[in-house]
PDB file of C-alpha atoms in Angstrom:
ATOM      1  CA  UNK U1053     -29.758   9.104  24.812  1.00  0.00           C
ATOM      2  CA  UNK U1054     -27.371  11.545  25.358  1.00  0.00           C
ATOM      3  CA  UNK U1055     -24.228  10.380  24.177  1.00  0.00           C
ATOM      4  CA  UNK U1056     -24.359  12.107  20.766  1.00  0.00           C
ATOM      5  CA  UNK U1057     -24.861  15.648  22.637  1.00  0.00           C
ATOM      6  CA  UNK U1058     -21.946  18.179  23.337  1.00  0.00           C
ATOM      7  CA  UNK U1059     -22.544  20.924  25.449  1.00  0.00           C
ATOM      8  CA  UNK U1060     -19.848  22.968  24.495  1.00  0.00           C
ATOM      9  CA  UNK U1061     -19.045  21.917  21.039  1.00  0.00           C
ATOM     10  CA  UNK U1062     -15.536  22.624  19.440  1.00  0.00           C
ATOM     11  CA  UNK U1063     -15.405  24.162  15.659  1.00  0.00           C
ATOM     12  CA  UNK U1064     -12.019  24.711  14.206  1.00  0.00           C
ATOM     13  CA  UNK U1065     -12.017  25.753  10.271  1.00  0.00           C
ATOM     14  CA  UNK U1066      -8.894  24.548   8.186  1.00  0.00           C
ATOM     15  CA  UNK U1067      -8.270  26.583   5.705  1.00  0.00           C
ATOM     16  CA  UNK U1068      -4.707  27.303   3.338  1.00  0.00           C
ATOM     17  CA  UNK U1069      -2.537  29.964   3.496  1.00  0.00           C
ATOM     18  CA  UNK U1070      -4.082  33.139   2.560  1.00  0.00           C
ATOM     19  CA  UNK U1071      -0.594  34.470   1.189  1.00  0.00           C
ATOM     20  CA  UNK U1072      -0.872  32.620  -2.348  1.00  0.00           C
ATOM     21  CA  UNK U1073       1.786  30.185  -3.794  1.00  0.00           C
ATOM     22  CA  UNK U1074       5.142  29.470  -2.076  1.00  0.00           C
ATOM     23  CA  UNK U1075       8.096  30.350  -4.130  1.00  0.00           C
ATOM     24  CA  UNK U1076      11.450  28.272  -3.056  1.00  0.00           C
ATOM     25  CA  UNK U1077      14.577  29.046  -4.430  1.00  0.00           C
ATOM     26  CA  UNK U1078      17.130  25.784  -5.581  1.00  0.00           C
ATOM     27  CA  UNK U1079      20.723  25.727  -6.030  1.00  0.00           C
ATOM     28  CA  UNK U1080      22.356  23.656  -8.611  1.00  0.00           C
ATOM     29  CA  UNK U1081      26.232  23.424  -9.248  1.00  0.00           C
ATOM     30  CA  UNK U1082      27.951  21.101 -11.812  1.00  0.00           C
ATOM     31  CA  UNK U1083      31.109  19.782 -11.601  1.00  0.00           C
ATOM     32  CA  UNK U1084      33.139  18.158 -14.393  1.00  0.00           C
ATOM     33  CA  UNK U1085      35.550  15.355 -13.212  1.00  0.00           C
ATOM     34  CA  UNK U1086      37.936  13.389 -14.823  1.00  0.00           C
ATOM     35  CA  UNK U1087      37.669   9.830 -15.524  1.00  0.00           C
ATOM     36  CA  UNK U1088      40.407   7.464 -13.888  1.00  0.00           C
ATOM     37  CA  UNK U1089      43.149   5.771 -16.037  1.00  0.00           C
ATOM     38  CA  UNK U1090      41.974   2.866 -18.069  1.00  0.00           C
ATOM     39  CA  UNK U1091      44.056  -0.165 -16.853  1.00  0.00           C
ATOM     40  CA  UNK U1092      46.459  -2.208 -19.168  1.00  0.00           C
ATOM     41  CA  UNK U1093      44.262  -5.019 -20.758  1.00  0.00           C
ATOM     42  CA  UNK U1094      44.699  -8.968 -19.226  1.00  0.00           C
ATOM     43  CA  UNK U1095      45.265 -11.880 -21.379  1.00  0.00           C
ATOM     44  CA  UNK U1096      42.240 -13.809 -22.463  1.00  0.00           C
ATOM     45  CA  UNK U1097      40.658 -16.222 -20.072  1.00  0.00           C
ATOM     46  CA  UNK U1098      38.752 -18.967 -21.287  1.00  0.00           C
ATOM     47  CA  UNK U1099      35.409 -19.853 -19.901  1.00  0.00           C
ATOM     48  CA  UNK U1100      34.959 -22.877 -17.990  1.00  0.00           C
ATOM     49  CA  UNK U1101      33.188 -25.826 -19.883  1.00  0.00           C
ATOM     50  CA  UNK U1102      30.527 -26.322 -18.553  1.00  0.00           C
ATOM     51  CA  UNK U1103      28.532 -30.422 -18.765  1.00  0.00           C
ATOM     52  CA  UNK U1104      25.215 -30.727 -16.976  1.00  0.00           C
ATOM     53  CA  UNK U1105      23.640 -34.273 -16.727  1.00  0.00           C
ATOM     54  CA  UNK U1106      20.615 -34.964 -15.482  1.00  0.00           C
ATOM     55  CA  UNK U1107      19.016 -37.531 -12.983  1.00  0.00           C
ATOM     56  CA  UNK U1108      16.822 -40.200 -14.598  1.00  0.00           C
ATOM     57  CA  UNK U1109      13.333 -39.668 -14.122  1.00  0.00           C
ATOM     58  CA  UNK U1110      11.497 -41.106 -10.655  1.00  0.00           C
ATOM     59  CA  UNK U1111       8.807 -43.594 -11.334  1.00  0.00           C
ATOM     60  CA  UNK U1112       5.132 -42.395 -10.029  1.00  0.00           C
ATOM     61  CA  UNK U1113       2.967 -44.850  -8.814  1.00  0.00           C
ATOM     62  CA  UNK U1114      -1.085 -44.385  -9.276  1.00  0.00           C
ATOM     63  CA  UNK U1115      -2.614 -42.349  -7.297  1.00  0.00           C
ATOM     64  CA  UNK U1116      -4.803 -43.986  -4.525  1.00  0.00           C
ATOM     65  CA  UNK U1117      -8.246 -43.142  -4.572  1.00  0.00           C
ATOM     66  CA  UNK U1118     -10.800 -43.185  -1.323  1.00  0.00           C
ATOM     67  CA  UNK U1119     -14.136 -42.819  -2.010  1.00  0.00           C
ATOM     68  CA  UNK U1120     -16.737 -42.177   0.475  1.00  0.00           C
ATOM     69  CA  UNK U1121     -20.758 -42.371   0.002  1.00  0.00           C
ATOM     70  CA  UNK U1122     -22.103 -38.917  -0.164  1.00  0.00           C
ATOM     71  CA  UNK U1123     -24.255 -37.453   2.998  1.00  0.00           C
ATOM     72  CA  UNK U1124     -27.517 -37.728   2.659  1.00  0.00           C
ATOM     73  CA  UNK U1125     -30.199 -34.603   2.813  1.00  0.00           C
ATOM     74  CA  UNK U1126     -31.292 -32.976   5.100  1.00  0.00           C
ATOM     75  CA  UNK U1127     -34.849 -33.154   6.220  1.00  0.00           C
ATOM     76  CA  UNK U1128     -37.122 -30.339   4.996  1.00  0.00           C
ATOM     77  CA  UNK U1129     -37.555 -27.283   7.186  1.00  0.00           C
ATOM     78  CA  UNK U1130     -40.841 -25.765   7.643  1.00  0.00           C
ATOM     79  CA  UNK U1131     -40.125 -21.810   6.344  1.00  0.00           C
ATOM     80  CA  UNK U1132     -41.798 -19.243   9.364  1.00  0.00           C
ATOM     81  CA  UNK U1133     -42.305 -15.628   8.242  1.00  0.00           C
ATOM     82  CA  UNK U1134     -41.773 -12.589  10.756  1.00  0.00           C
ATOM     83  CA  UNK U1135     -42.717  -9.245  10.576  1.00  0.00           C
ATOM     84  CA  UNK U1136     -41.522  -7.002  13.326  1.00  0.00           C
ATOM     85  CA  UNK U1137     -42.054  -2.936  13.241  1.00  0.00           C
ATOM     86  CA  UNK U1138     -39.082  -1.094  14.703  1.00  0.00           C
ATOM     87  CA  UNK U1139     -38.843   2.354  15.573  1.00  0.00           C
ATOM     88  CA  UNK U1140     -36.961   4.661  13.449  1.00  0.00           C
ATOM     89  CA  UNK U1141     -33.193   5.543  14.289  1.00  0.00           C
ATOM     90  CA  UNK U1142     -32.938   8.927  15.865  1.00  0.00           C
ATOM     91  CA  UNK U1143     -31.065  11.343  13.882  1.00  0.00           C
ATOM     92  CA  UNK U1144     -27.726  12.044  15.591  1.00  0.00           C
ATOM     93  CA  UNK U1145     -26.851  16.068  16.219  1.00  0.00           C
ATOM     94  CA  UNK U1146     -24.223  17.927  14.206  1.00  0.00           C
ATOM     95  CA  UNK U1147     -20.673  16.483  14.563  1.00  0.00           C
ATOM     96  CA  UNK U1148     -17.021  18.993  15.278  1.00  0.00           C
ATOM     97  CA  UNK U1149     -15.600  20.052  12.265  1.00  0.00           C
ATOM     98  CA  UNK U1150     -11.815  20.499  12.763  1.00  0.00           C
ATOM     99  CA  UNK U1151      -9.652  22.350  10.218  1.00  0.00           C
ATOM    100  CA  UNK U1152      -5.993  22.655  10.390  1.00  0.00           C
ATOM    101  CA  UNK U1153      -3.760  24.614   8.139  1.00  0.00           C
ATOM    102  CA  UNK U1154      -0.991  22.794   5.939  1.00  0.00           C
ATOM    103  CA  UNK U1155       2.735  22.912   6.875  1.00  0.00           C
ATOM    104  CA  UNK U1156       4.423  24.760   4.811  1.00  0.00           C
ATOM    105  CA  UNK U1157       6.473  22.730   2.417  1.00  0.00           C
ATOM    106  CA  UNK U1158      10.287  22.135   3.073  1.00  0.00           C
ATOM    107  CA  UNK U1159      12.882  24.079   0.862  1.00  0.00           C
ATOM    108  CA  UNK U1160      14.149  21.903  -1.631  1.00  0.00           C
ATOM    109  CA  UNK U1161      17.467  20.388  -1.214  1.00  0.00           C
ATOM    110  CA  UNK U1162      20.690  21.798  -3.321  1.00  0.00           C
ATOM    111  CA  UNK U1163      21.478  19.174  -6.132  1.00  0.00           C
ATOM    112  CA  UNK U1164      25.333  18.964  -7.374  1.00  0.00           C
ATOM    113  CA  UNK U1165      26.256  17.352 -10.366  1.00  0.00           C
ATOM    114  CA  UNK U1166      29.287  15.752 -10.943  1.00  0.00           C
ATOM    115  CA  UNK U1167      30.716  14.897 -14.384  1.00  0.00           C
TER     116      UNK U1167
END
């Protein structure tokens, strides 16, 4: 039927910018800072000894095994062949094409480095 058909059908074209490359400018400052003041050093503090023991193994028992006596097969099935001619598929019309135009990209954020 006629649910492929559009009587007024809608075309929009995306294309890029027609101005050429985008050219962002950056700012980047740097900083030097100074360090804090090293603190006095602390007496030596021995690590803790540590003794890890561990639990004696568990015992397993053997596993328990069920057995069951296999299915039997199934009875033969007579194979049927069918040949069936179907129409052909009916070639759908020409779909809308919408094109949009990129955003532009964002400037680039200023980067500060402190040292």
């Amino acid at each position: 039927g006629e649910i492929f058909r559009e009587p007024n059908p809608l075309e929009l074209i995306r294309r890029p910018p027609a101005q050429g490359p985008i050219t962002c400018r950056q700012n980047i400052s740097v900083s030097f800072l100074q360090p804090p003041p090293v603190p006095p050093p602390r007496p030596p503090v021995p690590p803790p000894l540590v003794i890890r023991q561990r639990a004696p193994p568990l015992s397993t028992t053997a596993s328990l095994i069920l057995r069951e006596r296999p299915p039997r097969t199934p009875a033969p099935i007579s194979s049927k062949m069918i040949i069936k001619k179907l129409p052909s598929i009916p070639v759908t019309p020409r779909s809308v094409i919408v094109e949009r135009y990129s955003a532009t990209p964002a400037r680039p954020r200023d980067i500060i480095i402190e040292r």
